[in-house]
Coordinates of C-alpha atoms in Angstrom, one line a residue:
Chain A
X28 CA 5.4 -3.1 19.5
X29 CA 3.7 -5.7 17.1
X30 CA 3.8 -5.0 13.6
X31 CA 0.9 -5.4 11.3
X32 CA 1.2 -4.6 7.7
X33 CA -1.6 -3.9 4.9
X34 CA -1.4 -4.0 1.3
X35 CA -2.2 -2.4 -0.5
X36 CA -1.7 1.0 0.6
X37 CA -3.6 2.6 -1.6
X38 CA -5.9 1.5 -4.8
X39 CA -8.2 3.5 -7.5
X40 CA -10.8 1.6 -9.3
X41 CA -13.5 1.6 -11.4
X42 CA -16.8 1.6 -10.4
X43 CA -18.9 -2.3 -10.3
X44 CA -15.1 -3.7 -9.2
X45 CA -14.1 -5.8 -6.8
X46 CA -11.0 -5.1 -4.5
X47 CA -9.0 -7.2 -2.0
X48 CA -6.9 -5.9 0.9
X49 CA -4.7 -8.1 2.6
X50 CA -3.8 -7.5 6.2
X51 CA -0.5 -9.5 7.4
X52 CA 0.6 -9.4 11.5
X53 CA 4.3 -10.1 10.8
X54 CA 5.8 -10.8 14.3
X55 CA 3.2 -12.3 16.1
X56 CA 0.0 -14.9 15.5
X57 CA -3.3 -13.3 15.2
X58 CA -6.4 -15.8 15.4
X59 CA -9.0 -12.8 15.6
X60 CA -8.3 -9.3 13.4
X61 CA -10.4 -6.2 13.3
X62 CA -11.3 -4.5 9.8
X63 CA -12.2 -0.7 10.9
X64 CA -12.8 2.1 8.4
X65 CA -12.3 5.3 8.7
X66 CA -13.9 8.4 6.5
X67 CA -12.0 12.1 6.7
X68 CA -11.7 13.6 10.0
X69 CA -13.8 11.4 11.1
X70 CA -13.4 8.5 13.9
X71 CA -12.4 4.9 13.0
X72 CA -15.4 2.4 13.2
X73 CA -15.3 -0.7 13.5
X74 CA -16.7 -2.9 10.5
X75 CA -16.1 -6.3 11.7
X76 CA -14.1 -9.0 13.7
X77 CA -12.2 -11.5 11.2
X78 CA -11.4 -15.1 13.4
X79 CA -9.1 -17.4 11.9
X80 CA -10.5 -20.8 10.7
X81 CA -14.7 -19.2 11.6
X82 CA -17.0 -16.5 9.8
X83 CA -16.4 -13.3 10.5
X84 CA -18.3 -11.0 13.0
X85 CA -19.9 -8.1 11.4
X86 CA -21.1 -5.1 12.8
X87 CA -24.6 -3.7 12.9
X88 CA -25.2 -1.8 9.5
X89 CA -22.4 -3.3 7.7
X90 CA -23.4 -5.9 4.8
X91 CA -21.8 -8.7 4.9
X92 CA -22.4 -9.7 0.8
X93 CA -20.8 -6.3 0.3
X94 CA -17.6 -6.5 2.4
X95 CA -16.2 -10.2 2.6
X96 CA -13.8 -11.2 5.2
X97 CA -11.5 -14.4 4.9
X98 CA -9.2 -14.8 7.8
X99 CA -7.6 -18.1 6.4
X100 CA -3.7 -18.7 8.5
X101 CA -2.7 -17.2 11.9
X102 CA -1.1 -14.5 9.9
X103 CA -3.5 -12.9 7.2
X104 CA -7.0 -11.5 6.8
X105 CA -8.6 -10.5 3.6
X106 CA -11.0 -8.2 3.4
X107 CA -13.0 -8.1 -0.5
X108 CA -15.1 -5.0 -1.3
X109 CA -17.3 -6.2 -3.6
X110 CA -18.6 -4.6 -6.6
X111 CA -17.1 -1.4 -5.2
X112 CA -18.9 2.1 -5.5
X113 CA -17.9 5.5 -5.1
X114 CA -19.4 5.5 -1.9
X115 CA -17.2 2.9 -0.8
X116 CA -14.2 5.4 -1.1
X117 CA -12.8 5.4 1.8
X118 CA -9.4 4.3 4.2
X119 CA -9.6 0.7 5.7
X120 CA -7.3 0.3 8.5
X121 CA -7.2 -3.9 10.1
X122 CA -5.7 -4.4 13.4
X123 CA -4.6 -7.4 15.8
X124 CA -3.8 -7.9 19.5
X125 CA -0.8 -8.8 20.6
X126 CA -0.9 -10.8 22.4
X127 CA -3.8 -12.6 21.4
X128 CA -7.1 -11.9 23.2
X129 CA -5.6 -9.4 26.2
X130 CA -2.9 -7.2 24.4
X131 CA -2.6 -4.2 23.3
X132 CA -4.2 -3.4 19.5
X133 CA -1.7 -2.7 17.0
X134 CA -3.2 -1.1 13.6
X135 CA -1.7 -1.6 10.0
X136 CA -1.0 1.2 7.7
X137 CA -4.2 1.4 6.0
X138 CA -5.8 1.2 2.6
X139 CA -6.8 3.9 1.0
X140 CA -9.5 3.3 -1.5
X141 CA -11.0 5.1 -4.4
X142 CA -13.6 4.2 -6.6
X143 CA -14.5 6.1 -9.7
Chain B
X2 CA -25.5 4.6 24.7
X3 CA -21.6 4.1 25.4
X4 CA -19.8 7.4 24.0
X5 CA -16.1 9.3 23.6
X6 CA -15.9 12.8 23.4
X7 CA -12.4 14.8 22.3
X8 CA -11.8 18.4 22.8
X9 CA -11.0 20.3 21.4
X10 CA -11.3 19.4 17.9
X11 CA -7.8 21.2 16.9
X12 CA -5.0 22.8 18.7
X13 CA -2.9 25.2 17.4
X14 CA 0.8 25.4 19.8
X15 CA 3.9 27.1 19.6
X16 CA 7.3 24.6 20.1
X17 CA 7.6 24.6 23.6
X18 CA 3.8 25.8 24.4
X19 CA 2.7 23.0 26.8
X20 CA -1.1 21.4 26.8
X21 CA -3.7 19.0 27.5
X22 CA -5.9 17.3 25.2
X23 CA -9.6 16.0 26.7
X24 CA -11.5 12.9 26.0
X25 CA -14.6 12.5 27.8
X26 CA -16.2 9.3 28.4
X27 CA -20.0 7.7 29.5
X28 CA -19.5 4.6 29.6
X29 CA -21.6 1.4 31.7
X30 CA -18.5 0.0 32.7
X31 CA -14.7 0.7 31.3
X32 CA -12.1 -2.2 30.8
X33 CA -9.6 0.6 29.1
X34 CA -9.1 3.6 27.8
X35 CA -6.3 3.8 24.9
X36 CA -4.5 6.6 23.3
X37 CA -3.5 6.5 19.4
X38 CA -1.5 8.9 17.8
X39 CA -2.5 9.0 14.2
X40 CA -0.4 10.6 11.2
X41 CA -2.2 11.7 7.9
X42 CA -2.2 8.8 5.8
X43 CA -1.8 6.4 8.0
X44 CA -2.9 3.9 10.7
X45 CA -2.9 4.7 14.7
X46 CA -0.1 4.0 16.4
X47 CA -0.5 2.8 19.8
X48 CA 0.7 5.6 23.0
X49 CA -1.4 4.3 26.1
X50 CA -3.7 2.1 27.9
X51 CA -5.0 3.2 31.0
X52 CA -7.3 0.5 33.0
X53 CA -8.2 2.4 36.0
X54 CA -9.1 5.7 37.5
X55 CA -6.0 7.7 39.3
X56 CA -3.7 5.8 36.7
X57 CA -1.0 8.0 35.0
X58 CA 1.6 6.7 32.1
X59 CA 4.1 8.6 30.2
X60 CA 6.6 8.6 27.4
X61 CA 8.9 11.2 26.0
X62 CA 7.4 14.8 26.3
X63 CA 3.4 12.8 26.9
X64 CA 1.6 12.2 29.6
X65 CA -1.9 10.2 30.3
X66 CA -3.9 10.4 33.1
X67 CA -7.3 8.6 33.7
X68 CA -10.1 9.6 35.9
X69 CA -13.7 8.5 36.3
X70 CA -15.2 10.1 34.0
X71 CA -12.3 11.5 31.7
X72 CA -8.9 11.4 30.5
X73 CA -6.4 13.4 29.5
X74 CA -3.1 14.0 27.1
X75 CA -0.2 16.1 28.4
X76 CA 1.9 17.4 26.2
X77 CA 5.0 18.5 27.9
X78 CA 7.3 21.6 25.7
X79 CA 5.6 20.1 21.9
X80 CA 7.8 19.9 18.9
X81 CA 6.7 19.9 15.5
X82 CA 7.1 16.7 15.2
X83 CA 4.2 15.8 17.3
X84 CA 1.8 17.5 15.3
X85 CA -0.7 14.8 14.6
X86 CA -4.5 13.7 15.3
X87 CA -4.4 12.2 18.9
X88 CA -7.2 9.4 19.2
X89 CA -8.7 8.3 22.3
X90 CA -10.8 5.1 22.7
X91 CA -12.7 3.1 25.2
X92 CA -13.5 -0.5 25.6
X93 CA -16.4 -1.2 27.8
X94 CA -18.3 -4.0 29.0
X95 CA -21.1 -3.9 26.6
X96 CA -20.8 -4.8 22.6
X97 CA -18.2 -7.2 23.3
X98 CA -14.6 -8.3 24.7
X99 CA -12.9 -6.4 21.5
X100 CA -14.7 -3.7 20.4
X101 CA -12.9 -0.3 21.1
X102 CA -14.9 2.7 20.4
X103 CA -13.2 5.9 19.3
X104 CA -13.3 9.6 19.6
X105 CA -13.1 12.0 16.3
X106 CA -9.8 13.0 17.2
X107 CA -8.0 15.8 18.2
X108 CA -6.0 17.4 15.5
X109 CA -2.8 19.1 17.0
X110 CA -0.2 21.4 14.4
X111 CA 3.4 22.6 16.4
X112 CA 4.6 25.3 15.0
X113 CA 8.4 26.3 15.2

């Protein structure tokens, strides 16, 4: 299957912080990636939809001034928590079709985040 | 409201104890109905998509089948290596082309 790749895997930072995840698909071109996030044994939900070249697609109850999302080449989406809390702790997973628009949805590694 | 419901919420086998996992589905309308396996730590990795009812797939000791209003995970003879949370999620018609919305998980531990 399609590889997508996240980095980093994990990250600890202070509280007021900002942090940057990158998310990479390595084999294929992805003009639309998904930013999910997932608390423990809980489901994944989905945060928002990241198009390449377009603003991002965020989902209801997710700020968009808190969590920014570039999706600047065919290959990478960013996603920027923004003066991070601990309530922001949590693991961010991104994930791409391949192929684009009607295949199957390949997930990266995901991030795990702690803020202090 | 669209929902995905997975029972149960762990499962406890032997190696070689054989099973089914349940996810549970009201839905308006169902494009597909996908299968993750997920390992601690990590991101799902992709098992099935099923598009319509009376649709079976398989791979190695799993098996999917779809119905109308549910699917289900066979696990044939489990190793402990297939201890993991199994995630089931729908994509409908409503909230979108992309969105996939996904069950809590089932969390299965083989034992030797």
């Amino acid at each position: 299957g399609a590889v997508v790749s996240q980095h980093p895997s994990w990250v600890i930072c202070k509280s007021g912080t900002s942090v940057k995840i990158e998310c990479r698909s390595l084999d294929f071109q992805a003009t639309t990636m998904f930013w999910y996030r997932q608390f423990p044994k809980q489901s994944l939900m989905l945060m928002a939809t990241s198009n390449e070249g377009s603003k991002a697609t965020y989902e209801q109850g997710v700020e968009k001034d808190k969590f920014l999302i570039n999706h600047a080449s065919l290959t990478l989406s960013t996603l920027t928590v923004t003066s991070a809390h601990p309530e922001d702790s949590s693991f961010y997973i991104c994930s791409a079709r391949d192929p684009p628009g009607a295949g199957e949805l390949f997930f990266g590694e995901g991030s795990r985040l702690t803020v202090l | 409201e669209d929902q995905v419901t997975q029972s149960p919420e762990a499962l406890r086998l032997q190696e070689g104890e054989s099973s089914s996992l349940n996810c549970s589905y009201t839905v308006s309308g169902l494009r597909g109905l996908f299968w993750y396996r997920q390992d601690p730590g990590k991101g799902p990795e992709f098992l099935f998509t099923l598009y319509s009812a009376g649709e079976e797939k398989e791979k190695e000791r799993l098996k999917a089948t779809l119905t109308k209003k549910e699917s289900f995970l066979h696990i044939t003879a489990p190793k402990p290596e297939d201890s993991a949370t199994y995630l089931c999620a729908f994509q409908g018609f409503s909230g979108g082309y992309n969105k996939l919305i996904f069950g809590a998980g089932t969390r299965l531990a083989v034992h030797p």
